[in-house]
Amino acid sequence: MIMINGAYLEGGVQIVRTALALSTITQESFEVHDIRKGRKDSGLKNQHLYCVKSLQELCNADSEGAELGSTGLRYYPKKIIAKNLDIDIGTAGSITLLLQALLLPAMFVSKPITLAITGGTDAKWSMPFDYFNNVLLPQLQRFVRIEAKLLKRGYYPKGSGKVEIKINPKFKLNDFSDFNEFHDFLKQNIQPYDITEQHHLIQVKGVSHASRELEKARVSERQAHAAQGILGRNFNVPIKISSEYQDTFSTGSGITLWAIFSKDKNDIDENNPVRIGADALGEQGKKAEIVGQEAAQNLIKEIESKAPVDSHLADQILPFMALTRNSKIKVSEITNHCRANIYTIQKFLGDVLTINEEEGIISAL
């Protein structure tokens, strides 16, 4: 039983989600204690329980402590089963945070599967769907073929957004005698991550979105226009930000931007894509122009760091990096979230990741 301190550094539930993902593929049971210790509402919340429930469907896992408010969890994985999953979080709980637990083991099933997930697509303190689709997924295609579709936006508090993820595996865990053999195979056959320079900025893209009732106020267009204005004054490259409206159960808006870089000005490197993202969410009483400006300023800050991996992508990419050998990424900021993720990964895979604090580089040995 692997023992994990859920209060390590910031004590966020990302520790639990990463542990669930790695436990399921390594088939190593774990116990985590002091989940969200010190928070006003400590322990597991509804959206966290769906991470456990989803993986129980994927591998018939057993668990103890998977209940609202629980500050401790034991998880016992079993063999992964290739099956389609239809998951309804029931609230505006983040779909992309659920995928932090579910996606990694689902990538290595024995046949193509589809994940249909209902919940929040654009929520506070989590990556929006557009960031997931346009910044993170390009980094995972070396492992698997994934197609993600946004069927409906879901804003706080009612959520009810819908996402469909089609996974066509390239490498199948069940083809190997155990995880160690599978891990050795991946380290020998997966092209290492080599993302240490931005190179040339080629273009900036984005999606500005809002619920249908905000269309008369042109909220989506105003967000996009404000972002485009700031970016256009700072960068002499094509900038394309689309605007869209959807019927949603709760009123909301947001904007996600991503900058695309390449070593060759005339060709984008698909093997080691360099994409830096930023986003902002609308709130009641917050002008659309402020939302657009906030996203643009966040993106500019990341670009001006000269690092090719933004601080949020660093968190997301680490479990996948840990499956490779001789990988290296340079990040704009090594956050406590990032350090907590490395701590959790080391519990299952050993000291496979190292940090060069001075240079902001994380490496997979």
XYZ file of N, CA, C and O in Angstrom, residues 28-93:
264
model
N -0.964 -0.581 -8.492
C -0.486 -0.442 -7.123
C -1.548 0.279 -6.291
O -1.962 1.385 -6.616
N -1.978 -0.342 -5.203
C -2.960 0.288 -4.319
C -2.314 1.437 -3.549
O -1.105 1.460 -3.341
N -3.144 2.398 -3.135
C -2.603 3.501 -2.336
C -3.607 3.945 -1.280
O -4.807 3.679 -1.367
N -3.064 4.646 -0.282
C -3.874 5.306 0.728
C -3.416 6.754 0.813
O -2.210 7.028 0.911
N -4.350 7.684 0.759
C -4.031 9.105 0.917
C -4.780 9.636 2.132
O -5.951 9.301 2.345
N -4.096 10.437 2.946
C -4.709 10.975 4.155
C -4.632 12.506 4.134
O -3.908 13.103 3.345
N -5.399 13.147 4.983
C -5.418 14.611 5.111
C -5.756 15.309 3.793
O -5.118 16.298 3.421
N -6.764 14.796 3.115
C -7.175 15.386 1.834
C -7.763 16.779 2.067
O -8.683 16.946 2.862
N -7.202 17.781 1.397
C -7.648 19.176 1.492
C -7.650 19.651 2.948
O -8.523 20.405 3.366
N -6.654 19.209 3.709
C -6.539 19.588 5.116
C -6.361 21.103 5.235
O -5.622 21.717 4.478
N -7.030 21.700 6.180
C -6.896 23.127 6.410
C -7.849 23.977 5.587
O -7.975 25.185 5.823
N -8.513 23.364 4.584
C -9.500 24.119 3.820
C -10.769 24.294 4.649
O -11.069 23.499 5.542
N -11.527 25.314 4.335
C -12.778 25.574 5.057
C -13.740 24.393 4.936
O -14.429 24.024 5.879
N -13.754 23.779 3.758
C -14.597 22.593 3.530
C -13.683 21.435 3.146
O -13.641 21.004 2.007
N -12.924 20.952 4.101
C -11.920 19.916 3.837
C -12.575 18.618 3.375
O -13.773 18.406 3.521
N -11.744 17.751 2.823
C -12.211 16.447 2.381
C -12.707 16.431 0.943
O -12.664 17.431 0.227
N -13.180 15.283 0.521
C -13.620 15.071 -0.853
C -14.962 15.740 -1.137
O -15.863 15.705 -0.308
N -15.069 16.344 -2.317
C -16.330 16.924 -2.759
C -16.922 16.029 -3.842
O -16.279 15.076 -4.311
N -18.130 16.352 -4.258
C -18.837 15.514 -5.225
C -18.022 15.272 -6.492
O -17.926 14.145 -6.987
N -17.402 16.335 -7.029
C -16.663 16.177 -8.285
C -15.455 15.254 -8.120
O -15.044 14.569 -9.056
N -14.887 15.213 -6.897
C -13.756 14.324 -6.664
C -14.216 12.866 -6.607
O -13.497 11.961 -7.056
N -15.396 12.653 -6.062
C -15.909 11.283 -5.968
C -16.138 10.686 -7.344
O -16.009 9.468 -7.534
N -16.471 11.536 -8.331
C -16.701 11.018 -9.681
C -15.405 10.536 -10.325
O -15.443 9.697 -11.227
N -14.269 11.049 -9.877
C -12.992 10.503 -10.348
C -12.866 9.046 -9.916
O -12.484 8.173 -10.705
N -13.198 8.791 -8.646
C -13.134 7.417 -8.130
C -14.168 6.539 -8.821
O -13.854 5.424 -9.291
N -15.403 7.024 -8.933
C -16.474 6.234 -9.547
C -16.150 5.885 -11.001
O -16.411 4.764 -11.456
N -15.591 6.838 -11.732
C -15.273 6.606 -13.144
C -14.212 5.527 -13.291
O -14.312 4.647 -14.158
N -13.197 5.575 -12.425
C -12.142 4.570 -12.508
C -12.622 3.217 -12.004
O -12.152 2.172 -12.458
N -13.581 3.229 -11.080
C -14.165 1.959 -10.650
C -14.867 1.277 -11.821
O -14.841 0.056 -11.952
N -15.472 2.083 -12.686
C -16.100 1.518 -13.893
C -15.059 0.993 -14.857
O -15.251 -0.027 -15.519
N -13.925 1.707 -14.957
C -12.900 1.338 -15.935
C -12.122 0.096 -15.516
O -11.675 -0.673 -16.371
N -11.963 -0.111 -14.207
C -11.132 -1.252 -13.789
C -11.709 -2.030 -12.604
O -10.971 -2.796 -11.958
N -13.009 -1.848 -12.324
C -13.648 -2.584 -11.225
C -12.903 -2.420 -9.902
O -12.804 -3.357 -9.090
N -12.354 -1.234 -9.664
C -11.571 -0.989 -8.453
C -12.449 -1.034 -7.204
O -13.653 -0.780 -7.251
N -11.822 -1.350 -6.082
C -12.459 -1.236 -4.775
C -11.903 0.005 -4.086
O -10.775 0.435 -4.359
N -12.689 0.587 -3.207
C -12.208 1.759 -2.482
C -12.817 1.811 -1.094
O -13.846 1.194 -0.819
N -12.164 2.549 -0.224
C -12.665 2.830 1.121
C -12.525 4.331 1.354
O -11.496 4.920 1.021
N -13.555 4.951 1.900
C -13.498 6.372 2.181
C -13.975 7.255 1.048
O -13.851 8.477 1.119
N -14.527 6.668 -0.005
C -15.016 7.464 -1.134
C -16.405 7.998 -0.818
O -17.426 7.495 -1.297
N -16.445 9.036 0.006
C -17.712 9.648 0.395
C -17.489 11.134 0.662
O -16.363 11.579 0.911
N -18.555 11.897 0.589
C -18.469 13.344 0.762
C -17.822 13.713 2.089
O -18.180 13.163 3.139
N -16.848 14.629 2.040
C -16.197 15.110 3.246
C -15.100 14.225 3.777
O -14.406 14.594 4.735
N -14.891 13.065 3.170
C -13.856 12.155 3.654
C -12.466 12.759 3.443
O -12.159 13.274 2.374
N -11.630 12.684 4.482
C -10.259 13.198 4.372
C -9.250 12.078 4.136
O -8.044 12.323 4.112
N -9.755 10.858 3.968
C -8.877 9.729 3.684
C -9.492 8.823 2.631
O -10.718 8.698 2.540
N -8.645 8.231 1.808
C -9.125 7.356 0.736
C -8.147 6.211 0.543
O -6.927 6.413 0.507
N -8.696 5.013 0.449
C -7.915 3.854 0.018
C -8.469 3.376 -1.318
O -9.690 3.334 -1.510
N -7.582 3.006 -2.214
C -7.991 2.633 -3.579
C -7.240 1.380 -3.999
O -6.008 1.313 -3.880
N -8.008 0.383 -4.471
C -7.443 -0.913 -4.860
C -7.820 -1.193 -6.321
O -8.947 -1.632 -6.601
N -6.920 -0.935 -7.265
C -7.260 -1.118 -8.688
C -7.254 -2.592 -9.095
O -6.625 -3.426 -8.441
N -7.988 -2.860 -10.160
C -7.945 -4.179 -10.783
C -7.660 -3.998 -12.269
O -7.388 -2.887 -12.715
N -7.730 -5.059 -13.018
C -7.354 -4.998 -14.436
C -8.255 -4.032 -15.205
O -9.481 -4.031 -15.051
N -7.627 -3.202 -16.053
C -8.365 -2.211 -16.844
C -9.187 -2.915 -17.918
O -8.717 -3.839 -18.588
N -10.423 -2.472 -18.073
C -11.343 -3.024 -19.076
C -11.619 -1.964 -20.130
O -11.914 -0.808 -19.798
N -11.521 -2.323 -21.396
C -11.819 -1.380 -22.480
C -13.334 -1.283 -22.636
O -13.978 -2.216 -23.118
N -13.908 -0.175 -22.212
C -15.352 -0.012 -22.309
C -15.688 1.463 -22.461
O -14.975 2.339 -21.966
N -16.782 1.724 -23.168
C -17.268 3.096 -23.275
C -17.848 3.528 -21.930
O -18.493 2.733 -21.239
N -17.620 4.789 -21.576
C -18.134 5.307 -20.312
C -19.023 6.515 -20.564
O -18.707 7.365 -21.401
N -20.134 6.580 -19.841
C -21.041 7.723 -19.891
C -21.141 8.257 -18.459
O -21.720 7.614 -17.589
N -20.540 9.429 -18.221
C -20.383 9.950 -16.869
C -21.091 11.288 -16.750
O -20.862 12.190 -17.549
N -21.933 11.431 -15.741
C -22.602 12.702 -15.462
C -22.184 13.150 -14.062
O -22.590 12.556 -13.065
N -21.348 14.187 -14.006
C -20.854 14.682 -12.717
C -21.997 15.234 -11.879
O -21.934 15.259 -10.651
N -23.062 15.697 -12.550
C -24.255 16.132 -11.837
C -24.224 17.577 -11.381
O -25.230 18.103 -10.897
N -23.081 18.231 -11.506
C -22.934 19.632 -11.124
C -22.086 20.313 -12.194
O -21.848 19.750 -13.258
N -21.567 21.508 -11.878
C -20.626 22.179 -12.775
C -19.201 21.737 -12.481
O -18.243 22.393 -12.892
N -19.028 20.623 -11.776
C -17.696 20.073 -11.536
C -16.950 19.915 -12.844
O -17.495 19.487 -13.853
